[in-house]
Coordinates of C-alpha atoms in Angstrom, one line a residue:
M1 CA -153.4 -45.8 -25.9
H2 CA -149.8 -47.2 -25.2
D3 CA -150.3 -44.7 -22.5
V4 CA -153.7 -45.3 -21.2
Q5 CA -152.3 -49.4 -20.7
R6 CA -149.0 -48.0 -19.1
R7 CA -151.0 -46.8 -16.4
V8 CA -153.2 -49.5 -16.4
A9 CA -150.7 -51.7 -15.7
S10 CA -149.0 -50.3 -12.8
S11 CA -152.6 -48.9 -11.4
R12 CA -153.9 -51.0 -7.9
I13 CA -156.7 -52.5 -11.5
A14 CA -153.5 -54.3 -13.0
S15 CA -154.1 -58.4 -12.3
V16 CA -158.8 -57.2 -12.6
A17 CA -158.1 -55.6 -15.7
A18 CA -156.1 -58.3 -16.9
L19 CA -158.4 -61.2 -16.5
P20 CA -160.7 -61.2 -19.7
G21 CA -157.5 -61.6 -21.7
R22 CA -156.3 -64.7 -19.2
M23 CA -159.4 -66.3 -19.6
Y24 CA -160.0 -65.7 -22.8
L25 CA -156.0 -67.5 -23.7
V26 CA -156.5 -70.4 -20.9
G27 CA -160.3 -70.1 -22.9
R28 CA -158.8 -71.0 -26.1
H29 CA -155.8 -72.8 -25.4
N30 CA -158.7 -75.6 -23.2
A31 CA -160.7 -75.2 -26.5
A32 CA -158.4 -77.0 -28.9
E33 CA -156.8 -79.3 -26.2
L34 CA -161.4 -80.3 -25.6
A35 CA -161.9 -80.8 -29.5
K36 CA -158.6 -82.8 -29.6
S37 CA -160.2 -85.6 -27.1
A38 CA -163.5 -85.4 -28.8
R39 CA -161.8 -86.5 -32.7
W40 CA -160.1 -89.0 -30.5
L41 CA -163.1 -90.8 -28.4
A42 CA -164.6 -90.9 -32.0
R43 CA -162.3 -92.4 -34.0
S44 CA -160.1 -94.6 -31.6
R45 CA -160.1 -98.0 -30.1
E46 CA -157.4 -98.1 -27.7
H47 CA -157.7 -97.6 -24.3
T48 CA -153.8 -97.7 -22.5
N49 CA -149.9 -97.3 -24.3
F50 CA -152.0 -94.7 -26.9
T51 CA -150.0 -94.8 -30.3
Y52 CA -149.7 -91.6 -32.6
D53 CA -147.1 -89.5 -35.0
L54 CA -144.7 -87.1 -33.7
T55 CA -145.8 -83.4 -35.3
P56 CA -142.4 -82.7 -37.7
L57 CA -140.9 -80.3 -35.5
N58 CA -140.3 -82.8 -32.2
R59 CA -139.5 -85.6 -35.1
E60 CA -136.7 -83.7 -36.2
H61 CA -135.4 -83.1 -32.8
L62 CA -135.7 -86.9 -32.0
A63 CA -133.4 -87.7 -34.7
W64 CA -130.7 -85.0 -33.4
F65 CA -131.2 -86.7 -30.2
I66 CA -130.8 -90.3 -31.9
A67 CA -127.1 -88.5 -33.7
E68 CA -126.0 -87.1 -30.7
V69 CA -126.6 -90.4 -28.4
T70 CA -125.5 -93.0 -31.3
A71 CA -122.6 -90.8 -31.7
R72 CA -123.9 -90.6 -36.3
S73 CA -125.2 -87.9 -38.8
V74 CA -128.5 -86.9 -38.1
G75 CA -129.5 -87.0 -41.8
E76 CA -128.5 -91.4 -40.9
I77 CA -130.9 -91.5 -38.4
R78 CA -133.3 -89.0 -41.0
A79 CA -133.4 -92.1 -42.6
Y80 CA -133.6 -94.9 -39.9
F81 CA -137.1 -92.9 -39.3
E82 CA -138.3 -93.1 -43.2
E83 CA -137.2 -97.1 -42.8
V84 CA -139.2 -97.8 -40.6
E85 CA -142.2 -95.7 -40.9
S86 CA -142.4 -96.8 -45.4
D87 CA -142.2 -100.2 -44.0
R88 CA -145.0 -101.6 -45.4
G89 CA -144.5 -105.2 -44.5
L90 CA -144.2 -104.3 -40.9
H91 CA -147.6 -102.3 -41.8
E92 CA -149.2 -104.7 -42.7
H93 CA -148.2 -107.5 -40.1
L94 CA -149.2 -105.0 -37.8
R95 CA -152.4 -104.8 -39.3
R96 CA -153.7 -108.4 -39.4
A97 CA -152.2 -109.6 -36.7
I98 CA -155.1 -107.0 -34.7
K99 CA -157.1 -108.0 -36.5
A100 CA -156.5 -111.9 -36.4
S101 CA -156.3 -110.6 -32.5
D102 CA -159.4 -111.1 -29.9
R103 CA -158.7 -107.4 -28.6
Q104 CA -159.3 -105.7 -32.4
R105 CA -161.1 -103.9 -30.4
L106 CA -159.0 -101.7 -27.6
A107 CA -156.9 -100.9 -30.7
D108 CA -156.7 -99.1 -33.6
R109 CA -155.3 -100.7 -37.6
D110 CA -153.6 -97.8 -38.9
V111 CA -150.4 -97.7 -36.5
R112 CA -148.2 -94.8 -35.4
F113 CA -145.1 -95.4 -33.2
G114 CA -144.1 -92.1 -32.4
R115 CA -140.9 -92.1 -29.5
R116 CA -141.1 -96.5 -31.5
I117 CA -138.8 -94.4 -33.7
G118 CA -136.3 -93.5 -32.1
W119 CA -135.3 -97.3 -30.6
Y120 CA -135.4 -98.0 -34.4
A121 CA -132.7 -95.3 -35.0
L122 CA -130.9 -96.3 -32.6
V123 CA -131.0 -100.1 -33.4
R124 CA -130.1 -99.8 -36.1
A125 CA -127.3 -97.5 -35.7
L126 CA -125.2 -99.2 -33.1
R127 CA -125.9 -103.1 -34.1
P128 CA -126.5 -104.4 -31.6
A129 CA -126.2 -108.5 -30.5
H130 CA -128.5 -108.7 -27.1
I131 CA -132.1 -105.5 -26.7
V132 CA -133.9 -106.4 -24.1
E133 CA -136.9 -104.8 -22.9
T134 CA -139.0 -104.9 -19.8
G135 CA -142.8 -104.5 -20.6
T136 CA -144.2 -106.4 -23.8
D137 CA -147.6 -105.1 -23.4
K138 CA -149.6 -105.9 -27.4
G139 CA -145.5 -106.1 -28.3
L140 CA -145.4 -102.9 -30.6
G141 CA -143.1 -102.0 -29.8
T142 CA -140.9 -105.2 -30.0
C143 CA -141.3 -106.1 -33.7
V144 CA -140.5 -102.3 -33.5
L145 CA -136.8 -103.5 -32.1
A146 CA -137.2 -106.9 -34.1
A147 CA -137.3 -105.2 -37.9
A148 CA -134.6 -103.0 -36.7
V149 CA -132.6 -106.4 -36.1
R150 CA -134.3 -108.0 -39.1
R151 CA -132.5 -105.3 -40.9
N152 CA -129.4 -105.4 -39.1
G153 CA -128.8 -108.4 -40.4
A154 CA -128.6 -110.1 -36.5
G155 CA -128.8 -110.0 -33.2
R156 CA -132.1 -110.9 -31.0
V157 CA -134.9 -109.3 -28.4
T158 CA -136.3 -110.2 -25.4
T159 CA -138.7 -109.2 -24.1
I160 CA -140.1 -109.4 -20.6
D161 CA -144.1 -110.0 -19.7
V162 CA -145.8 -110.6 -16.1
N163 CA -148.7 -110.8 -18.3
P164 CA -149.1 -113.9 -20.3
C165 CA -151.1 -111.9 -22.8
S166 CA -149.1 -109.9 -23.0
G167 CA -147.3 -109.8 -27.3
Y168 CA -149.7 -110.6 -29.1
L169 CA -148.5 -108.6 -32.6
I170 CA -145.0 -110.9 -31.8
S171 CA -145.5 -113.9 -34.7
G172 CA -144.0 -114.5 -37.6
R173 CA -140.7 -113.3 -38.8
Y174 CA -140.9 -110.5 -36.6
G175 CA -141.0 -113.5 -33.8
A176 CA -138.6 -115.2 -34.8
V177 CA -135.8 -112.9 -33.7
V178 CA -137.4 -112.5 -30.9
N179 CA -137.7 -114.6 -27.0
R180 CA -139.9 -114.1 -25.0
H181 CA -140.8 -114.6 -21.4
I182 CA -143.7 -114.5 -19.1
G183 CA -143.1 -113.8 -15.6
D184 CA -141.5 -110.7 -13.1
S185 CA -138.7 -109.0 -15.3
I186 CA -136.2 -108.9 -12.1
D187 CA -136.2 -112.2 -11.8
V188 CA -135.7 -113.1 -16.0
L189 CA -132.9 -110.4 -15.6
G190 CA -131.1 -111.8 -12.9
Q191 CA -130.7 -115.4 -15.4
L192 CA -129.7 -112.8 -18.6
E193 CA -125.3 -113.0 -19.0
V194 CA -124.4 -110.1 -22.0
V195 CA -127.1 -106.9 -23.2
D196 CA -126.4 -104.8 -25.3
V197 CA -129.7 -102.6 -25.1
F198 CA -131.7 -102.1 -22.0
L199 CA -135.2 -100.7 -21.9
H200 CA -137.3 -100.2 -19.4
D201 CA -140.5 -100.1 -20.2
S202 CA -141.7 -102.5 -16.9
L203 CA -144.5 -101.0 -14.0
H204 CA -143.3 -96.8 -13.4
T205 CA -143.1 -97.0 -10.4
A206 CA -139.8 -95.3 -8.8
G207 CA -138.7 -99.0 -6.8
Y208 CA -139.2 -100.6 -9.2
E209 CA -136.7 -99.7 -12.8
H210 CA -134.2 -99.3 -9.8
A211 CA -134.6 -102.5 -8.3
E212 CA -134.7 -103.6 -12.5
L213 CA -131.2 -101.1 -13.0
E214 CA -129.7 -103.0 -10.4
T215 CA -130.1 -106.2 -11.6
V216 CA -130.2 -106.2 -15.0
G217 CA -126.8 -103.8 -14.4
P218 CA -123.9 -106.3 -14.1
R219 CA -124.7 -107.7 -17.6
L220 CA -123.7 -104.7 -19.7
T221 CA -121.3 -104.2 -22.1
E222 CA -119.1 -101.9 -21.8
K223 CA -120.7 -99.4 -24.5
A224 CA -124.4 -100.8 -22.9
M225 CA -127.7 -98.1 -24.0
V226 CA -129.8 -98.1 -21.2
L227 CA -133.5 -96.6 -22.0
S228 CA -135.9 -95.8 -19.5
D229 CA -140.0 -95.1 -21.3
N230 CA -140.2 -93.5 -18.1
A231 CA -138.2 -91.1 -17.2
H232 CA -140.9 -88.3 -18.2
A233 CA -142.9 -89.1 -15.1
S234 CA -138.9 -90.7 -12.7
G235 CA -135.5 -89.3 -12.3
T236 CA -134.3 -93.2 -11.8
L237 CA -132.9 -93.9 -14.4
S238 CA -130.5 -89.3 -14.6
D239 CA -129.9 -90.4 -10.5
W240 CA -128.9 -93.8 -11.2
A241 CA -126.4 -92.7 -14.3
E242 CA -125.4 -90.6 -11.8
E243 CA -124.6 -93.0 -9.2
T244 CA -122.9 -95.0 -12.2
R245 CA -120.4 -91.9 -13.7
R246 CA -122.5 -91.9 -17.1
R247 CA -124.5 -89.7 -19.6
F248 CA -127.2 -89.5 -20.0
L249 CA -129.8 -87.7 -22.1
F250 CA -133.6 -86.8 -22.0
F251 CA -135.5 -86.6 -25.2
G252 CA -139.5 -85.2 -24.7
E253 CA -142.5 -85.7 -27.3
Q254 CA -144.9 -83.9 -28.4
P255 CA -147.8 -85.9 -30.3
R256 CA -149.6 -84.4 -33.6
D257 CA -153.9 -84.0 -32.9
H258 CA -153.8 -85.8 -29.9
W259 CA -154.6 -84.9 -26.2
Y260 CA -151.5 -87.8 -24.5
P261 CA -149.1 -84.7 -24.4
G262 CA -146.9 -87.6 -24.8
G263 CA -143.7 -89.7 -23.0
G264 CA -139.9 -89.5 -24.0
I265 CA -137.2 -91.8 -24.2
G266 CA -134.4 -91.2 -21.1
V267 CA -130.8 -92.1 -22.1
A268 CA -127.9 -93.9 -19.9
W269 CA -124.7 -95.1 -21.0
S270 CA -121.2 -94.5 -20.7
R271 CA -119.1 -91.7 -20.7
S272 CA -116.2 -93.8 -22.4
S273 CA -117.8 -94.8 -26.1

């Protein structure tokens, strides 16, 4: 049998003989993806900025990634993941805010944080005084950052979005540590003074991302962390890190039971930190 397989593999008909097996592999993969898509269409209301859990292995990789970036132990980072995922007050706040919103039919009430647990752990580990986020959207990420600031006992979050309807999840004790700005992020960033953590999550074009980085650059503290929520699709942050002699690392998401392939976290930080 093995001799026959060897002869076929080295013959002129090898590619034709392999075709049924190759079709089976592709079909099995596509069937699994189609099933995920069908379940999502039936169960989820979301139409953008999808939410999901990470696979267990991917979650563990994220813990090691944040530990490396922050120079903390992986055990400490895992504890921060558990902290935000089990934060009943945060989950209840988000459920109430979604239910009260006129956009409730476009949001899932069972909130999942995905890579945002990495944002949370980074803020908990570094305890920055000022976090700036561009691209508020509904405010889920903002609330996660605000929850970390509240746990730290000090700090502020500045979030910027051009859409006046953005940020409907931001209120109460989470809104108390957040400064919201409606307007062009380049204009608002130019008015800031000191930034310890910067997160680009606004217009995902290379030109606009680069403009934000150039504007916020002079306002960054010596040990500032710069994150991009677009690093899975653009080399803008890694190019900027090289130009400004910073380190750069990237984490790629693997969503659990979701058709979306996932985004990621790009981080640039000073070589001296």
